Coordinates of C-alpha atoms and ligand atoms in Angstrom, one line a residue:
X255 CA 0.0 0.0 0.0
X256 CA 3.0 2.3 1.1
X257 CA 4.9 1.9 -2.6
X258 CA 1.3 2.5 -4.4
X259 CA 0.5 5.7 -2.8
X260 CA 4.3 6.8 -3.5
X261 CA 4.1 5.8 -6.8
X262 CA 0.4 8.4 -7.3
X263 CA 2.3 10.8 -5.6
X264 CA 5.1 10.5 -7.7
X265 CA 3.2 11.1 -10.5
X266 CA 0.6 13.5 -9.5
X267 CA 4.0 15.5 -8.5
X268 CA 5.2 15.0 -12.3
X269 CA 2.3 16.3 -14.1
X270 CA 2.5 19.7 -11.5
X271 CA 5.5 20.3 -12.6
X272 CA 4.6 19.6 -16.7
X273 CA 4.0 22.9 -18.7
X274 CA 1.9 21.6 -22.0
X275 CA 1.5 24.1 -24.9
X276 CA -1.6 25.9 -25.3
X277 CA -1.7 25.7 -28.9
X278 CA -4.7 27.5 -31.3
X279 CA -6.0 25.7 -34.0
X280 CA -7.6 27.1 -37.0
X281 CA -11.1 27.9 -35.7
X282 CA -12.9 27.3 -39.1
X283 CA -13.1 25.2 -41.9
X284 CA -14.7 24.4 -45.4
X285 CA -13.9 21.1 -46.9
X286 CA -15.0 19.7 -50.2
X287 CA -14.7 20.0 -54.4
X288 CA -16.0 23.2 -55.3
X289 CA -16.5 24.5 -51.9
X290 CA -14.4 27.6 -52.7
X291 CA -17.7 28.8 -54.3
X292 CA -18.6 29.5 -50.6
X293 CA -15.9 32.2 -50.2
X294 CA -18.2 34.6 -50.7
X295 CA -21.0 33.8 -48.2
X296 CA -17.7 33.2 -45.9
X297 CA -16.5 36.9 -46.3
X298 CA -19.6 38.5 -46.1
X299 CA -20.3 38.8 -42.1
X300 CA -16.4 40.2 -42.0
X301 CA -16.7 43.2 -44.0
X302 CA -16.6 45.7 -41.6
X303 CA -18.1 48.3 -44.3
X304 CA -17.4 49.2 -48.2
X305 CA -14.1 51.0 -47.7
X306 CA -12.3 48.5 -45.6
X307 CA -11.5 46.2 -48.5
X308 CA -10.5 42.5 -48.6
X309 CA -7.2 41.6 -50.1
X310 CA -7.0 38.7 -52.2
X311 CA -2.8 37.3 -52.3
X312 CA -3.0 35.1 -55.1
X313 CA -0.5 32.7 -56.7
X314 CA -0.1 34.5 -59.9
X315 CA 0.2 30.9 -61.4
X316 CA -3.7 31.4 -61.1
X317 CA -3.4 35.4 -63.0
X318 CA -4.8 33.8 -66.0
X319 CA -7.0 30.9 -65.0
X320 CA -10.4 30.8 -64.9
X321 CA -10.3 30.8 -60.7
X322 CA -10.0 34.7 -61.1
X323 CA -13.4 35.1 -62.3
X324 CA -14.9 33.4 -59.2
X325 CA -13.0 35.3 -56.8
X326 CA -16.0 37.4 -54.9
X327 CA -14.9 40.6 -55.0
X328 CA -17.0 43.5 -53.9
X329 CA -16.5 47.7 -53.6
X330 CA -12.6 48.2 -53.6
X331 CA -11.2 45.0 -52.9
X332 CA -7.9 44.2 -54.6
X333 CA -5.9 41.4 -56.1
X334 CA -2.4 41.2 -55.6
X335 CA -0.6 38.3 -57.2
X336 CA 2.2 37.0 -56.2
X337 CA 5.2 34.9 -57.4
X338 CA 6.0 31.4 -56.2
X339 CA 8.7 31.2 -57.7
X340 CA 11.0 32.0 -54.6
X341 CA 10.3 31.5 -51.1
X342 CA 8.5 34.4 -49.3
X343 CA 11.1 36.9 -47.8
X344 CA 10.7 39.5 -45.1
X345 CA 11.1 42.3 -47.0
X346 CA 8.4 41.2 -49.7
X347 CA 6.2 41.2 -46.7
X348 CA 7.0 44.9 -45.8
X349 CA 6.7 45.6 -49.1
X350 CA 2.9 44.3 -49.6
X351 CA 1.9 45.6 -46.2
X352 CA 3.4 49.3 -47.1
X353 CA 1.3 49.0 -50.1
X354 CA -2.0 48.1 -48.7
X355 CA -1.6 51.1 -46.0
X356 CA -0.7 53.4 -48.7
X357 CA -3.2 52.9 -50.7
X358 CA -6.2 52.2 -48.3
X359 CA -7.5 54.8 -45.9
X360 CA -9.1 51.8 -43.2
X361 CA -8.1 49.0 -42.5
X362 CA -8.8 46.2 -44.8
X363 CA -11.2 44.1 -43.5
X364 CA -9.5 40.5 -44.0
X365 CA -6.4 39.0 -46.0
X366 CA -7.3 35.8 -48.4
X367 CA -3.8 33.9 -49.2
X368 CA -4.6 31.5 -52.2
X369 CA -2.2 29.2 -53.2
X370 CA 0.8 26.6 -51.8
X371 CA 3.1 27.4 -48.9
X372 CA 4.5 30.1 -50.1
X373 CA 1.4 32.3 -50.5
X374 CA -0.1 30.7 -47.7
X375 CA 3.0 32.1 -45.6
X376 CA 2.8 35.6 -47.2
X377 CA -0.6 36.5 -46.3
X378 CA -0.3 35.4 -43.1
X379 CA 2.7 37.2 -42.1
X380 CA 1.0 40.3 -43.8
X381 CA -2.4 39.8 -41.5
X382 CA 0.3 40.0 -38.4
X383 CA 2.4 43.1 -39.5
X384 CA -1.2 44.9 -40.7
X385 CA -1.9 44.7 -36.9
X386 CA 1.7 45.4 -35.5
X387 CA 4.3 48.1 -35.8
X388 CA 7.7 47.5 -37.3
X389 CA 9.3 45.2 -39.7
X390 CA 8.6 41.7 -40.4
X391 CA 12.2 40.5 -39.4
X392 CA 11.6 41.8 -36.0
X393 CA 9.1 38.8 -35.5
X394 CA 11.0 35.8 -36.5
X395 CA 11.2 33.7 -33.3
X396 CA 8.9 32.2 -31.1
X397 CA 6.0 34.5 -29.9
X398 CA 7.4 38.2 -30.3
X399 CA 3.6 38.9 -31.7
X400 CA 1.7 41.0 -29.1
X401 CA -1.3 42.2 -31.0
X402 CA -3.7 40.1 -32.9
X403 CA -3.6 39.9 -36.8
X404 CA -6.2 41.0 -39.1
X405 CA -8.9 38.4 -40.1
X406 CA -6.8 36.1 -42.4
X407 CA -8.2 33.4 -44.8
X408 CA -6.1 30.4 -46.0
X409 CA -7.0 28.6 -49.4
X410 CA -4.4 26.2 -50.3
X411 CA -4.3 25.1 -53.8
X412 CA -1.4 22.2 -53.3
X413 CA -1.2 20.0 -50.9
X414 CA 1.7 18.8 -47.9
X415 CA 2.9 21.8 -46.1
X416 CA 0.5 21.7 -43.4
X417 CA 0.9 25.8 -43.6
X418 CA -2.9 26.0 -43.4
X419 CA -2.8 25.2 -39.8
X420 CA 0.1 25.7 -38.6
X421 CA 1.4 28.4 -36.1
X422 CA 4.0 29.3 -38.2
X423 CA 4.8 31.6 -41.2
X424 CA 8.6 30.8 -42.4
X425 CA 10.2 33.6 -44.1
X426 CA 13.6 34.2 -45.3
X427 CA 14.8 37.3 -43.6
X428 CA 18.5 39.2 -44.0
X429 CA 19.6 36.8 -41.1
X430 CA 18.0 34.2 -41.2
X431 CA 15.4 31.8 -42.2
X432 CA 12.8 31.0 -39.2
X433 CA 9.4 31.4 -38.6
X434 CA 7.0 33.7 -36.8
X435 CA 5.7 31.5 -34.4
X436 CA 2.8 32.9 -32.8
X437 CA -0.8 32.0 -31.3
X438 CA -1.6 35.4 -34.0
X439 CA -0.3 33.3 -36.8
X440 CA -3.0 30.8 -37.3
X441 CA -5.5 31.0 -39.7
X442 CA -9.2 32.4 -38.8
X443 CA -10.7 30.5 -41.3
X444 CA -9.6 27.9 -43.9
X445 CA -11.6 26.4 -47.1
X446 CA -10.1 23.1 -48.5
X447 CA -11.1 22.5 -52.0
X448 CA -9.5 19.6 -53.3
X449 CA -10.4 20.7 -56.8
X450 CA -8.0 23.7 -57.1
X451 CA -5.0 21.1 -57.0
X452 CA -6.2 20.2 -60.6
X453 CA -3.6 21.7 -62.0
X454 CA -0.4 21.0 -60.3
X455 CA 2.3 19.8 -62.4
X456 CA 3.4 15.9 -61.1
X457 CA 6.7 16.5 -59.9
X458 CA 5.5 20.0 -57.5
X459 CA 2.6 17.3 -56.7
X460 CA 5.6 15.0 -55.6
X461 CA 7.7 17.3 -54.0
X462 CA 5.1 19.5 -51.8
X463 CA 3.4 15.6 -51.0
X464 CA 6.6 14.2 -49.9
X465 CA 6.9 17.3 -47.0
X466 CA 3.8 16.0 -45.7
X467 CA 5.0 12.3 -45.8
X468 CA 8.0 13.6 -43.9
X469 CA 6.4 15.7 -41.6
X470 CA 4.8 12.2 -40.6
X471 CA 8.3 10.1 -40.8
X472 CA 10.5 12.5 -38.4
X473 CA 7.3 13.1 -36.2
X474 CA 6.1 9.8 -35.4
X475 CA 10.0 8.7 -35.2
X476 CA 10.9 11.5 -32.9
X477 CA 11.6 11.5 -29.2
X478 CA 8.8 14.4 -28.5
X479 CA 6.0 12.3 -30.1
X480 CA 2.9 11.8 -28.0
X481 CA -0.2 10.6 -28.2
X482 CA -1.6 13.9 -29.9
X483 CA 0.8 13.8 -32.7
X484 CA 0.9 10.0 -33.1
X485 CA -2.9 10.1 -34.2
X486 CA -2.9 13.0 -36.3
X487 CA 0.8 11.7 -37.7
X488 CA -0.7 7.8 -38.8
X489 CA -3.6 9.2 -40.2
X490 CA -1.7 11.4 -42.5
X491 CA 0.8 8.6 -43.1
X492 CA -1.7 6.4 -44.0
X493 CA -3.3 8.6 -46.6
X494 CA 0.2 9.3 -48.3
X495 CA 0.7 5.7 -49.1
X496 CA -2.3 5.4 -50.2
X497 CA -2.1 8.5 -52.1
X498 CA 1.4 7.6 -53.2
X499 CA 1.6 3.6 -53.4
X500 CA -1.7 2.6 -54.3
X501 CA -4.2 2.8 -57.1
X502 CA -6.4 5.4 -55.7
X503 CA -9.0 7.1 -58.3
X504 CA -7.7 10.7 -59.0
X505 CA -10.2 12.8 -57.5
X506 CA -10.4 10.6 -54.6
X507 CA -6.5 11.3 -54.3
X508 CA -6.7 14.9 -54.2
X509 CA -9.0 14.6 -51.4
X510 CA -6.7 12.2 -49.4
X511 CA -4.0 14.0 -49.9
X512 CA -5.4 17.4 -48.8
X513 CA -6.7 15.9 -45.5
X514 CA -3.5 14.1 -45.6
X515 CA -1.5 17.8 -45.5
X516 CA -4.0 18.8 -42.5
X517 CA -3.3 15.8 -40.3
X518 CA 0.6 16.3 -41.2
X519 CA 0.5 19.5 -40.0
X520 CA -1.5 19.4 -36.8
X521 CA 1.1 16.5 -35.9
X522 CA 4.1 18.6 -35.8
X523 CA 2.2 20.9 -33.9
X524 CA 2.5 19.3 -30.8
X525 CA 6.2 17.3 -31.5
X526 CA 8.5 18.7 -34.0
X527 CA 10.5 18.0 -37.4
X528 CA 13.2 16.3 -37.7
X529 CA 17.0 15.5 -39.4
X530 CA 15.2 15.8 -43.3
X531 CA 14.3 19.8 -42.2
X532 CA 17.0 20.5 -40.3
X533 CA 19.4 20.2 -43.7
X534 CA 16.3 21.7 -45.8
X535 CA 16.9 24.5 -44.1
X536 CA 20.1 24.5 -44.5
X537 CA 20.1 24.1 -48.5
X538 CA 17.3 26.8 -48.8
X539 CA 19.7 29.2 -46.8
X540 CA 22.6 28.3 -48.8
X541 CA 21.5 27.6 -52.2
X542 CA 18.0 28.6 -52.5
X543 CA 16.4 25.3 -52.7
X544 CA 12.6 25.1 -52.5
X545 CA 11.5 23.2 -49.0
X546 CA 9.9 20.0 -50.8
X547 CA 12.3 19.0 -53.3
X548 CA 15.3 20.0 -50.4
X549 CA 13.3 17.9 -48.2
X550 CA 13.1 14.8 -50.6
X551 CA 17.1 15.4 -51.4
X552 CA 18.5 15.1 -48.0
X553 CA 15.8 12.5 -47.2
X554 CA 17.1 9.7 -50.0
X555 CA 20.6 9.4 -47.8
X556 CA 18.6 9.6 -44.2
X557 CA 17.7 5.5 -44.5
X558 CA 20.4 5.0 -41.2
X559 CA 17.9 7.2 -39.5
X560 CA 14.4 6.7 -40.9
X561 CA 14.7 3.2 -42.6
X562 CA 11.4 2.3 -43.1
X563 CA 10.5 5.8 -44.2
X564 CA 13.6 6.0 -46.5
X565 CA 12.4 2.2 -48.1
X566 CA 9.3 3.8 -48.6
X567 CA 9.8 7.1 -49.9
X568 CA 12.3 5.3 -52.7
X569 CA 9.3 3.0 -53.5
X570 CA 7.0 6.3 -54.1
X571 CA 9.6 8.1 -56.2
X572 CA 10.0 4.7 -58.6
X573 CA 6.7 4.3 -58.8
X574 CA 6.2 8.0 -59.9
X575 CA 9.2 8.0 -62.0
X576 CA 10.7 11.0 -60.5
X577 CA 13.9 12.2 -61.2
X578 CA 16.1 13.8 -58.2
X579 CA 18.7 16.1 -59.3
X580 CA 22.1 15.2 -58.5
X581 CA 25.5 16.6 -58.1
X582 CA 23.7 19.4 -56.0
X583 CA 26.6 19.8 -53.3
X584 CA 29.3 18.5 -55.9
X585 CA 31.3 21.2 -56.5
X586 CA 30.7 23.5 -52.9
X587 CA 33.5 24.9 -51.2
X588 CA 34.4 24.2 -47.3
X589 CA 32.9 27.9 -46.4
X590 CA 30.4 26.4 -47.9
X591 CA 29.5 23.1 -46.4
X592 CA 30.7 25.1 -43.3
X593 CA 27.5 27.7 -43.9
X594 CA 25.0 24.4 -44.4
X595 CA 26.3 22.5 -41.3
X596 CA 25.6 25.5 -39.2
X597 CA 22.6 26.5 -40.7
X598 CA 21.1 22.7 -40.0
X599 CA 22.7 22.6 -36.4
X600 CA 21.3 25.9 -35.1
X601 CA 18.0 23.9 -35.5
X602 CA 18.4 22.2 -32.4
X603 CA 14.7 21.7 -31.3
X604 CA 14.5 19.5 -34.3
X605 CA 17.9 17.5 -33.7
X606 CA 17.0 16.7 -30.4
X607 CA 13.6 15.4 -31.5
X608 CA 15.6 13.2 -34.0
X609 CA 18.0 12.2 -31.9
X610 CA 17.4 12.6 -28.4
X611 CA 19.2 15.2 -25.9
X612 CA 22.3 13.5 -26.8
X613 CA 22.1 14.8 -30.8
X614 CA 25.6 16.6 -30.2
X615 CA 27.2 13.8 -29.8
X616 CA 25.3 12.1 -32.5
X617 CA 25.3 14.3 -35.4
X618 CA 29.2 15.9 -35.1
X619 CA 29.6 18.9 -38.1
X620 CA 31.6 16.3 -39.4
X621 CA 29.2 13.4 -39.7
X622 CA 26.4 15.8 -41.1
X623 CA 28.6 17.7 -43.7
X624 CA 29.3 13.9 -44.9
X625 CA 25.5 13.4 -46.2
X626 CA 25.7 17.0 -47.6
X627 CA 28.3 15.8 -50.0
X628 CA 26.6 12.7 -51.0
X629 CA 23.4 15.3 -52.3
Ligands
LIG122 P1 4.7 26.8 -53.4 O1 3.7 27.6 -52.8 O2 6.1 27.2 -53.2 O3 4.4 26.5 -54.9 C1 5.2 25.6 -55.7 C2 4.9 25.8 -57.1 O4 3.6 25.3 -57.4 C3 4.8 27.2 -57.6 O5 5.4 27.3 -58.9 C4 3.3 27.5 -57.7 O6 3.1 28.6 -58.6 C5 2.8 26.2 -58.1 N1 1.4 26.0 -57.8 C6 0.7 26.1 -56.6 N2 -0.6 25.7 -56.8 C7 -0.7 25.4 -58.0 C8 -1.8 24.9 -58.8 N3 -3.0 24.6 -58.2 N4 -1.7 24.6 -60.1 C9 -0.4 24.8 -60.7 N5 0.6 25.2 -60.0 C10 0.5 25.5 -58.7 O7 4.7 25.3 -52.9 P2 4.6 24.5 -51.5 O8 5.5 23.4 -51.6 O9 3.2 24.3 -51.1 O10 5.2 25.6 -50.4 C11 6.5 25.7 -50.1 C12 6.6 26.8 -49.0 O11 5.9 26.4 -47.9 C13 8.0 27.1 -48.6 O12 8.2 28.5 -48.6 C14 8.1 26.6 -47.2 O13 8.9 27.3 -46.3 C15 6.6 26.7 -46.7 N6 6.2 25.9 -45.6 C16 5.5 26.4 -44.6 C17 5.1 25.7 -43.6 C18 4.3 26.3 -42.5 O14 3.9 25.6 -41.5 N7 4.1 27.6 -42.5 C19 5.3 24.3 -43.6 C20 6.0 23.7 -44.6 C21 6.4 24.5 -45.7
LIG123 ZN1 8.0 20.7 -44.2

């Protein structure tokens, strides 16, 4: 009897002392084929009047498309497309925000960000700095936000980043690449319409797919997982083999593979990425490499870390018959391997999920800048 009620006390004692993250989630959300039709209906009850506009950020892949002529715009709203081309910088983000404020008296009433990660992590870093002084650089970090953002929308039209629910906007700033990481970050409303992924070209469908199959790899393999992330983290893994190994009918495989980027997402929320990001990161800094194909280039030579995942993800790109560029780190200097080795190791939240609080000993500069030169 003595040992049990040690043992509750013990334990009781434990939790006490346990801080758990009070994470937001994205409070709204359409799903289904055609549902961006609704956008309209959706906006309506935010307008705050007729001259506090809504700004549409659009993928200007979309410029010419047909999905233009159902965007519901009302009074002086505006349109602002945007390149993919490059991921979103800090500056561009000053940029758009100076523009809206010049050439708007009031404050719009909501920013719609249409498009893959890249204009999904525009608009919301451009809802935060609407709604807070200063420059976007100056909230890169971990909750530096102090004043909500403006109503923000999030319509992805590719699917694996998870950005439409994340808490985090990653932008490339003078310094550094790293997110703003705030509870203001989060979408106010989503609408997932698996039909705007029509037209994504196979590889880009590969590439942005395979983040959210490694989101789920490094997640449920890490040392932070826990129950949270372990159910959102199968379910997404289970709908990216599916999506990826089997013979799924094509419209059905949009939808899987949407819900697929959701669950990914909302499974790093509560654990954290892993060795594949890390070096991403690094290659992005470096070299300008996009997040999804960096991501699928370290992850080919991560199989003494993620077997199962590495066996898998070679079976997916065979199947696909994608082709990986090589010779990517072939003819780098030492500065540079030096810059990439850096870059990944000042990630340490996600080394120690990979590898437990022992990473430093595990991953030596030397160790990692050997996989670099096999890229
Ligand atoms: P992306 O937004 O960079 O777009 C990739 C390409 O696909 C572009 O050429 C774009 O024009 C094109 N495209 C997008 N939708 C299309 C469509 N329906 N039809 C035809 N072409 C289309 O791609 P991504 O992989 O979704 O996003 C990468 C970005 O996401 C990176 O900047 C990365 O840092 C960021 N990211 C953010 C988070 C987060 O939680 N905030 C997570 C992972 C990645
Ligand atoms: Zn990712």
């Amino acid at each position: 009897m003595k040992t049990e009620n040690n043992l509750k006390k013990k334990e009781i004692t434990s939790n006490q002392n346990t801080s758990y993250r009070n994470f937001p989630m994205v409070p709204r959300v359409v799903f289904g084929q055609g549902s961006f039709n609704q956008l309209g209906d959706v906006l309506l009850p935010k307008r705050h009047n007729s001259e506090a506009p809504f700004i549409f950020l659009i993928d200007d892949f979309f410029e010419d498309k047909e999905l233009v002529g159902r965007i519901p715009i009302m009074f002086n709203d505006e349109i602002i497309f945007v390149s993919a081309e490059e991921e979103p910088k800090t500056e561009q983000v000053d940029a758009i925000v100076q523009r809206i404020r010049e050439t708007f008296e009031e404050s719009p009433s909501g920013i719609i960000g249409i498009g893959g990660g890249t204009l999904l992590d525009l608009a919301k870093a451009v809802a935060i700095l609407l709604n807070n002084k200063g420059k976007a650089q100056d909230y890169q970090g971990w909750d530096l936000v102090s004043k909500p953002s403006l109503y923000h929308v999030g319509i992805p039209t590719i699917s694996g980043t998870g950005a439409e629910v994340s808490r985090t906007t990653v932008l490339l700033g003078p310094e550094k690449k790293l997110g703003i990481n705030s509870d203001f970050t989060t979408y106010d409303q989503v609408i997932l319409d698996p039909d705007l992924t029509i037209t994504v070209p196979k590889e880009q469908w590969f590439f942005t797919g395979m983040d959210c199959f490694i989101h789920c790899i490094e997640s449920l393999n890490g040392t932070y997982l826990n129950a949270f992330s372990q159910s959102y983290g199968e379910k997404a893994l289970e709908l990216c083999i599916e999506v990826f190994l089997e013979d799924v009918p094509i419209a059905e495989s949009r939808d899987k593979l949407m819900m697929a980027s959701w669950h990914g997402g909302m499974s790093i929320a509560y654990s954290q990425v892993g060795i594949a990001h890390a070096m991403s990161y690094g290659l992005s800094y470096l070299l300008g490499i996009k997040h999804g194909i960096g991501n699928c280039l370290v992850f080919q030579h991560l199989e003494e870390f993620y077997p199962e995942g590495v066996q898998l993800f070679h079976r997916m790109v065979k199947k696909h018959s994608i082709h990986l560029p090589q010779g990517v780190c072939a003819n780098l200097t030492q500065n540079d391997f030096d810059i990439l080795v850096n870059v990944a190791l000042g990630m340490e939240a996600l080394w120690e999920n990979a590898l437990g609080k022992d990473w430093k000993n595990i991953m030596t500069p030397e160790r990692l800048q050997e996989i670099y030169q096999k890229i």
